[in-house]
Amino acid sequence: MPTQLLIDGHSLLFRAYHALPPLTNKSGVPTGAIHGFVSMLFRVVEQESPDRLVVVFDAPQATFRHEQYSAYKAQREETPEDFRCQLPYLRDLLGLLGIPVLSIGGFEADDTLGTLARTGETRGYSSLIVTGDRDLLQLVGPQVMVLLTSRTGISDLDRMDRDAVKAKMGVWPEQVPDLKGLMGDSSDNIPGVTGIGQKSALALLEQYQTIENLLANMDSLSNPRWQKAMRGQEQAARRYRDLATLVTEVPLRWPEAEEPFGWKRSPALWDLLNELELTAVKRRLGMEESPGKGGDPVEEEKPWWPTVSLVAEEHFDWLSGPFLGVYRAGTDLWFFNSESNTALKRPLDKALPEGVRLAGWGVKDFYKSGFPPFVHDIKLQAYLLNSEARDYSLEGIVRARHLFMPPLDSGEAAACVAVLAMHQQNELEEKRLVPLYQDVELPLAGVLARMEAVGVLVDRDRLESLGRELTQSIGELEAEIYGLAGERFNVNSPQQLGEILFGRLGLPAAKRTKTGYSTDAETLEGLRPLHPIVDQILHYRQVVKLHGTYVEGLLPLIQDDGRIHTTLHQTVAATGRLSSSDPNLQNIPVREKLGRRIRGVFVPSPGRVFLTADYSQIELRMLAHLAGDANLIQAFEDGEDIHRRTASEIFNIPWQEVDSTWRSRAKAVNFGIIYGISDFGLARDTGVGRAEARDYIDRYYQRYPALKRYFEGVVEEARRQGFVTTILGRRRPLVDINAHNRMRRQYSERMAMNTVIQGSAADLIKVAMLRIDEAMSHGQLQSQMILQVHDELIWDALPNEVEGLARLAEIHMTEAMPLSVPLVVEFKQGDNWEAVTPWALGGPHA
């Protein structure tokens, strides 16, 4: 049976738009989404070899569904201009490639695709539909299959037959409209039946198959909550089901397409590809030279990685090249010599000769395997060149450059590393990022590798005991909640909880979700004064999270040495901060008493103590330095309580009368300013009205006028150049800083303001870590730096080294950078992480 390949044009293009960076040609025309779309199209055609191919786009006008239901898709934001302007170019490109393009007014692309699939069945075709829209899963049948893209990208496709639809959706394809009719669909703004969530909808359709059969058997529903929810909403269920049902009889003419499918080539296509600078597409089509035109041929691009000739290991000259590209493939390593164009494979544990110069991907992991220092890490390079990229894998770096990906288990991957290292090094030089890269990020990888290797010791007995205590607390809280509710229910179910709070107990409902009323933390906080059950529910959620995340989550991560070895990431946070995973030791709770007890299970090595060093108010101090505000600088030089001083000045309260409430509000203002807080956000954080919060912000800038001028300058510079820089030149791109969408633009403005401050503070502590590590090595200290939590460093310290280590840390933390404000470091010491208490130089060691 011949196959027709049907492409959901808008769906694929929109995913390409979000998956790839915002590329443009020399004229400034956006081309990123077109790049991704065509790349995906080539891949699918190559894999599926279709007999015919059709692309379908949505028409610009409203559809019949908007007439039936005015709120249909009303929540969707306006299409970004840099997406919209790529559509005409893509349609022209598809036409020149010989691909029919359809848009039928009054109907959605889904309806047109459904009609083509059903018509194809009558004409003897099987159909493959490429889409990211799950609505099209209802079409799946013996002659129709869907290739479903992921929600975040376009690289992976799930082949959806009937069984795959059942596994993913919980219903058969023909039941998809009924499912959406019951539970709703937030992506289309279809609310569904109030009180029926996904779990209930799946259970009902498992028993009754269709909405009509369900409505015909209302009296026999086993769950009284279902009966209550469905009564009076019968027509709504039918209406929402009909909105979700695709029309497969759209009036259209069967598109003529050349069969079997083949890519057309023409001088007009060559001209368009040149205009859009789609060099990779020309190469895929073999169109380096324009067809039908005379003159000099277009020079064929050379392969982007050198030709690799494999040689026997005994013939490999380790030192003949300027450096070696290294890539790890499982337990093997591939090395590529960039001068002799040779590569070899060797086991991971085989020693390297001294003196080689290495370039690799993710060198921190190599250091843990005993490798000598690397001169290049393409992962760190790529991160510094674009800290907003989603993927710093070798594949991701290659994809971002629109290059071909070599096999990862070959010498070509190592060659790829070598070539990328040189290209990216040149870009770092152009962007003045080499000092940050070579003097901070690259050597820091070695420090982090040693910290990860040491790990943090865990008191397993204490952790298991805490787990038993939390389990008991969960049971007791459930019993109290059931008593206050008057019945048992699933406290973890938002739908059931909503029915208890807003139905049985009659509390005022606030936000709605697609499955009912919202029971998120913000909603519950607003309800806390109205009924004691709310306080218990919030406490219950806290205990459940602590137990699941920090007891059940930590126990499996304790290794044979009794330690947890977290992974510290340099390439995750766009601001330059380090992050931690498996587990996230930077997010262990500290504010709540119960949460702090989790910290108590982390203990120093036998015979040692924990020593912590924490920068005091580092982001406010960094702001004072960068903005040059004389008043703020003077406050820090005088050693004043900055929050109390702010309270006194902006609230017009005598210094001695500033109590904890006013100081807390001032603290919220101080730190809110760093994050570009709005009057709405400050009102939420302080509990005052928006007008009063706006007045706080205005008074703050009146007192510190240089801060206002500074932030305005940061935003203006971001608008002009498209990025912001930290004190060491670290860049953060801000693609939405000039967006037409106000919310996206304002979000980027807040990111601009915060990134410069937070990123500069991250630069500072990274420099301090490097200097402290070097000083500890020079002094042959046996204490070990084991963790960094943003502005804080933690050591597993020998008691007789605590005094010297603290003096060393204070020197290098306060002198890491020449700032116009004094830096203050506060020390703590203790026999577990929860028990650390303030400690001053010259105090007791244990």
Short mmCIF file of C-alpha atoms in Angstrom, two decimals, residues 403-698:
data_model
loop_
_atom_site.label_atom_id
_atom_site.label_comp_id
_atom_site.label_asym_id
_atom_site.label_seq_id
_atom_site.Cartn_x
_atom_site.Cartn_y
_atom_site.Cartn_z
CA LEU A 403 26.38 20.78 11.43
CA PHE A 404 26.23 17.06 10.81
CA MET A 405 26.55 14.86 13.87
CA PRO A 406 29.23 12.15 13.73
CA PRO A 407 28.71 8.74 15.37
CA LEU A 408 29.39 9.07 19.08
CA ASP A 409 31.26 5.76 19.24
CA SER A 410 33.86 6.69 16.65
CA GLY A 411 37.02 8.67 16.20
CA GLU A 412 34.99 11.28 14.34
CA ALA A 413 33.41 12.31 17.67
CA ALA A 414 36.89 13.00 19.06
CA ALA A 415 37.74 14.86 15.86
CA CYS A 416 34.56 16.87 16.33
CA VAL A 417 35.73 17.88 19.81
CA ALA A 418 39.11 19.01 18.46
CA VAL A 419 37.63 21.14 15.69
CA LEU A 420 34.91 22.68 17.87
CA ALA A 421 37.49 23.59 20.52
CA MET A 422 39.36 25.72 18.02
CA HIS A 423 36.27 27.36 16.55
CA GLN A 424 34.77 28.14 19.95
CA GLN A 425 38.09 29.41 21.30
CA ASN A 426 38.12 31.95 18.48
CA GLU A 427 34.59 33.05 19.39
CA LEU A 428 35.57 33.39 23.04
CA GLU A 429 38.37 35.69 21.98
CA GLU A 430 36.00 37.75 19.84
CA LYS A 431 33.59 38.15 22.76
CA ARG A 432 36.36 38.82 25.31
CA LEU A 433 35.45 35.75 27.31
CA VAL A 434 38.86 34.04 27.33
CA PRO A 435 39.94 35.29 30.82
CA LEU A 436 36.65 34.09 32.37
CA TYR A 437 37.03 30.76 30.59
CA GLN A 438 40.72 30.06 31.11
CA ASP A 439 41.22 31.66 34.53
CA VAL A 440 37.91 30.75 36.21
CA GLU A 441 35.61 28.19 34.62
CA LEU A 442 38.17 25.72 33.24
CA PRO A 443 40.32 25.45 36.41
CA LEU A 444 37.16 25.41 38.56
CA ALA A 445 36.18 22.12 36.88
CA GLY A 446 39.14 20.47 38.64
CA VAL A 447 38.11 21.89 42.02
CA LEU A 448 34.53 20.68 41.58
CA ALA A 449 35.74 17.24 40.51
CA ARG A 450 37.63 16.87 43.78
CA MET A 451 34.64 18.11 45.80
CA GLU A 452 32.36 15.58 44.10
CA ALA A 453 34.87 12.79 44.68
CA VAL A 454 35.03 13.52 48.43
CA GLY A 455 31.25 13.78 48.87
CA VAL A 456 29.36 14.36 52.10
CA LEU A 457 29.05 11.75 54.85
CA VAL A 458 25.48 10.75 55.84
CA ASP A 459 24.29 9.41 59.18
CA ARG A 460 22.09 6.64 57.75
CA ASP A 461 20.63 5.67 61.13
CA ARG A 462 19.52 9.23 61.81
CA LEU A 463 18.04 9.52 58.32
CA GLU A 464 16.07 6.28 58.65
CA SER A 465 14.86 7.31 62.11
CA LEU A 466 13.70 10.64 60.72
CA GLY A 467 11.91 8.77 57.95
CA ARG A 468 9.96 6.69 60.45
CA GLU A 469 9.05 9.82 62.39
CA LEU A 470 7.83 11.58 59.25
CA THR A 471 5.78 8.53 58.22
CA GLN A 472 4.05 8.58 61.61
CA SER A 473 3.41 12.33 61.28
CA ILE A 474 1.86 11.82 57.86
CA GLY A 475 -0.57 9.26 59.28
CA GLU A 476 -1.51 11.51 62.19
CA LEU A 477 -2.05 14.51 59.91
CA GLU A 478 -4.24 12.46 57.58
CA ALA A 479 -6.43 11.43 60.52
CA GLU A 480 -6.78 15.06 61.66
CA ILE A 481 -7.64 16.17 58.12
CA TYR A 482 -10.27 13.42 57.75
CA GLY A 483 -11.80 14.51 61.05
CA LEU A 484 -12.02 18.13 59.97
CA ALA A 485 -13.41 17.14 56.54
CA GLY A 486 -15.97 14.72 57.92
CA GLU A 487 -14.92 11.94 55.52
CA ARG A 488 -11.91 10.10 54.16
CA PHE A 489 -10.51 11.14 50.79
CA ASN A 490 -7.23 11.23 48.88
CA VAL A 491 -5.47 14.29 50.31
CA ASN A 492 -2.96 14.16 47.43
CA SER A 493 -5.70 14.48 44.79
CA PRO A 494 -6.31 18.13 43.82
CA GLN A 495 -9.75 17.19 42.45
CA GLN A 496 -10.87 15.41 45.63
CA LEU A 497 -9.36 18.10 47.83
CA GLY A 498 -11.16 20.77 45.82
CA GLU A 499 -14.45 18.95 46.30
CA ILE A 500 -13.89 18.88 50.05
CA LEU A 501 -12.80 22.50 50.41
CA PHE A 502 -15.18 24.19 47.96
CA GLY A 503 -18.01 21.71 47.91
CA ARG A 504 -18.44 20.11 51.31
CA LEU A 505 -16.89 22.90 53.42
CA GLY A 506 -18.07 25.78 51.21
CA LEU A 507 -14.83 27.76 51.18
CA PRO A 508 -14.65 30.49 48.52
CA ALA A 509 -13.12 29.18 45.29
CA ALA A 510 -10.44 31.17 43.49
CA LYS A 511 -8.53 29.99 40.42
CA ARG A 512 -9.83 27.33 38.06
CA THR A 513 -7.85 24.65 36.29
CA LYS A 514 -8.88 22.36 33.45
CA THR A 515 -9.85 19.69 36.00
CA GLY A 516 -11.60 21.84 38.58
CA TYR A 517 -10.70 24.38 41.23
CA SER A 518 -7.07 25.17 42.01
CA THR A 519 -5.67 23.91 45.31
CA ASP A 520 -2.12 25.17 44.81
CA ALA A 521 -0.07 26.63 47.65
CA GLU A 522 -0.95 30.24 46.83
CA THR A 523 -4.67 29.45 46.89
CA LEU A 524 -4.41 27.55 50.18
CA GLU A 525 -2.40 30.34 51.82
CA GLY A 526 -5.28 32.71 51.09
CA LEU A 527 -7.73 30.25 52.68
CA ARG A 528 -5.64 29.58 55.78
CA PRO A 529 -7.57 31.99 58.10
CA LEU A 530 -10.97 30.57 57.04
CA HIS A 531 -10.75 26.98 58.26
CA PRO A 532 -8.29 24.93 60.37
CA ILE A 533 -8.20 22.16 57.77
CA VAL A 534 -6.17 24.38 55.43
CA ASP A 535 -3.31 24.76 57.89
CA GLN A 536 -3.20 20.99 58.37
CA ILE A 537 -3.19 20.38 54.61
CA LEU A 538 -0.26 22.75 54.11
CA HIS A 539 1.62 21.06 56.95
CA TYR A 540 0.78 17.65 55.47
CA ARG A 541 2.17 18.64 52.08
CA GLN A 542 5.38 19.87 53.68
CA VAL A 543 5.89 16.62 55.58
CA VAL A 544 5.08 14.46 52.54
CA LYS A 545 7.56 16.41 50.42
CA LEU A 546 10.28 16.15 53.04
CA HIS A 547 9.74 12.41 53.35
CA GLY A 548 9.61 11.76 49.63
CA THR A 549 12.40 14.09 48.52
CA TYR A 550 14.81 13.98 51.42
CA VAL A 551 14.32 10.56 53.00
CA GLU A 552 13.21 8.23 50.25
CA GLY A 553 15.18 10.36 47.79
CA LEU A 554 18.46 10.42 49.73
CA LEU A 555 18.69 6.83 50.99
CA PRO A 556 19.32 5.22 47.55
CA LEU A 557 22.02 7.81 46.81
CA ILE A 558 24.22 6.83 49.76
CA GLN A 559 27.17 4.97 48.24
CA ASP A 560 29.31 2.21 49.68
CA ASP A 561 31.59 4.74 51.38
CA GLY A 562 28.59 6.05 53.34
CA ARG A 563 28.65 9.31 51.43
CA ILE A 564 26.47 11.14 48.96
CA HIS A 565 28.36 12.42 45.93
CA THR A 566 26.29 15.19 44.41
CA THR A 567 27.01 16.47 40.91
CA LEU A 568 27.94 20.16 40.73
CA HIS A 569 27.01 21.76 37.41
CA GLN A 570 28.73 24.73 35.77
CA THR A 571 26.48 24.81 32.69
CA VAL A 572 22.91 24.87 34.05
CA ALA A 573 22.18 28.28 35.59
CA ALA A 574 22.23 31.07 33.00
CA THR A 575 23.43 33.55 35.65
CA GLY A 576 26.68 31.67 36.22
CA ARG A 577 25.70 30.16 39.55
CA LEU A 578 26.62 26.57 40.26
CA SER A 579 23.79 24.08 40.63
CA SER A 580 23.59 20.65 42.24
CA SER A 581 21.77 17.43 41.36
CA ASP A 582 21.48 13.76 42.38
CA PRO A 583 20.73 15.06 44.98
CA ASN A 584 20.34 18.83 44.99
CA LEU A 585 22.29 19.66 48.14
CA GLN A 586 21.86 23.39 47.48
CA ASN A 587 18.15 23.10 48.18
CA ILE A 588 18.09 21.32 51.54
CA PRO A 589 15.42 23.21 53.58
CA VAL A 590 16.68 25.71 56.12
CA ARG A 591 13.83 28.07 57.03
CA GLU A 592 11.41 25.63 58.65
CA LYS A 593 12.38 23.72 61.79
CA LEU A 594 11.29 20.38 60.37
CA GLY A 595 13.22 21.01 57.17
CA ARG A 596 16.37 21.94 59.05
CA ARG A 597 16.37 18.49 60.62
CA ILE A 598 17.18 17.07 57.19
CA ARG A 599 20.48 18.93 57.39
CA GLY A 600 21.22 17.09 60.62
CA VAL A 601 21.81 13.80 58.76
CA PHE A 602 24.85 15.29 56.98
CA VAL A 603 27.89 14.91 59.20
CA PRO A 604 31.65 15.46 58.95
CA SER A 605 34.15 12.62 58.70
CA PRO A 606 35.10 10.95 62.02
CA GLY A 607 37.32 13.24 64.04
CA ARG A 608 36.39 16.28 61.95
CA VAL A 609 33.95 19.21 62.10
CA PHE A 610 32.00 21.20 59.57
CA LEU A 611 33.26 24.74 58.94
CA THR A 612 31.09 27.06 56.83
CA ALA A 613 31.93 30.49 55.44
CA ASP A 614 29.10 32.64 54.14
CA TYR A 615 29.27 36.01 52.39
CA SER A 616 27.09 38.52 54.23
CA GLN A 617 24.54 40.26 51.98
CA ILE A 618 26.79 39.73 48.98
CA GLU A 619 24.25 40.65 46.31
CA LEU A 620 23.39 43.98 47.98
CA ARG A 621 27.09 44.73 48.34
CA MET A 622 27.69 43.84 44.70
CA LEU A 623 24.79 46.12 43.71
CA ALA A 624 26.27 48.99 45.73
CA HIS A 625 29.61 48.53 43.96
CA LEU A 626 28.25 48.21 40.43
CA ALA A 627 25.81 51.11 40.81
CA GLY A 628 28.26 53.31 42.69
CA ASP A 629 25.52 54.55 45.05
CA ALA A 630 27.30 56.67 47.67
CA ASN A 631 24.58 56.25 50.33
CA LEU A 632 24.54 52.47 50.06
CA ILE A 633 28.32 52.24 49.93
CA GLN A 634 28.59 54.42 53.06
CA ALA A 635 26.11 52.22 54.91
CA PHE A 636 28.23 49.16 54.26
CA GLU A 637 31.46 50.98 55.12
CA ASP A 638 29.92 52.03 58.45
CA GLY A 639 28.96 48.42 59.17
CA GLU A 640 25.30 49.33 59.67
CA ASP A 641 22.36 46.94 59.70
CA ILE A 642 21.40 47.69 56.10
CA HIS A 643 17.82 46.47 56.44
CA ARG A 644 17.22 48.52 59.57
CA ARG A 645 18.73 51.59 57.90
CA THR A 646 16.52 51.08 54.84
CA ALA A 647 13.44 50.75 57.06
CA SER A 648 14.28 53.95 58.90
CA GLU A 649 14.88 55.92 55.72
CA ILE A 650 12.08 54.81 53.41
CA PHE A 651 9.40 54.37 56.08
CA ASN A 652 10.37 57.56 57.99
CA ILE A 653 10.79 55.72 61.30
CA PRO A 654 13.41 56.70 63.90
CA TRP A 655 16.28 54.20 63.93
CA GLN A 656 15.59 53.00 67.47
CA GLU A 657 11.90 52.39 66.71
CA VAL A 658 12.42 50.01 63.77
CA ASP A 659 10.93 46.72 64.94
CA SER A 660 11.16 43.27 63.33
CA THR A 661 8.07 43.85 61.15
CA TRP A 662 9.43 47.03 59.56
CA ARG A 663 12.90 45.52 59.20
CA SER A 664 11.37 42.49 57.48
CA ARG A 665 9.54 44.74 55.02
CA ALA A 666 12.71 46.68 54.33
CA LYS A 667 14.57 43.42 53.74
CA ALA A 668 11.91 42.40 51.20
CA VAL A 669 12.39 45.74 49.45
CA ASN A 670 16.20 45.49 49.46
CA PHE A 671 16.28 42.03 47.94
CA GLY A 672 13.23 42.64 45.78
CA ILE A 673 15.01 45.52 44.08
CA ILE A 674 17.78 43.14 43.02
CA TYR A 675 15.24 40.92 41.30
CA GLY A 676 13.42 43.80 39.62
CA ILE A 677 10.35 43.20 41.78
CA SER A 678 7.04 44.81 40.82
CA ASP A 679 4.59 46.49 43.17
CA PHE A 680 2.42 43.37 42.83
CA GLY A 681 5.29 41.08 43.85
CA LEU A 682 6.33 43.28 46.76
CA ALA A 683 2.74 43.53 47.96
CA ARG A 684 2.53 39.74 47.95
CA ASP A 685 5.83 39.38 49.84
CA THR A 686 5.08 42.02 52.49
CA GLY A 687 1.33 41.68 52.90
CA VAL A 688 0.59 45.33 52.09
CA GLY A 689 -1.55 46.76 49.27
CA ARG A 690 -0.12 47.39 45.80
CA ALA A 691 -0.34 51.16 46.18
CA GLU A 692 1.64 51.02 49.42
CA ALA A 693 4.16 48.65 47.84
CA ARG A 694 4.57 51.03 44.90
CA ASP A 695 5.19 53.83 47.38
CA TYR A 696 7.91 51.72 49.07
CA ILE A 697 9.70 51.24 45.76
CA ASP A 698 9.42 54.93 44.84
#
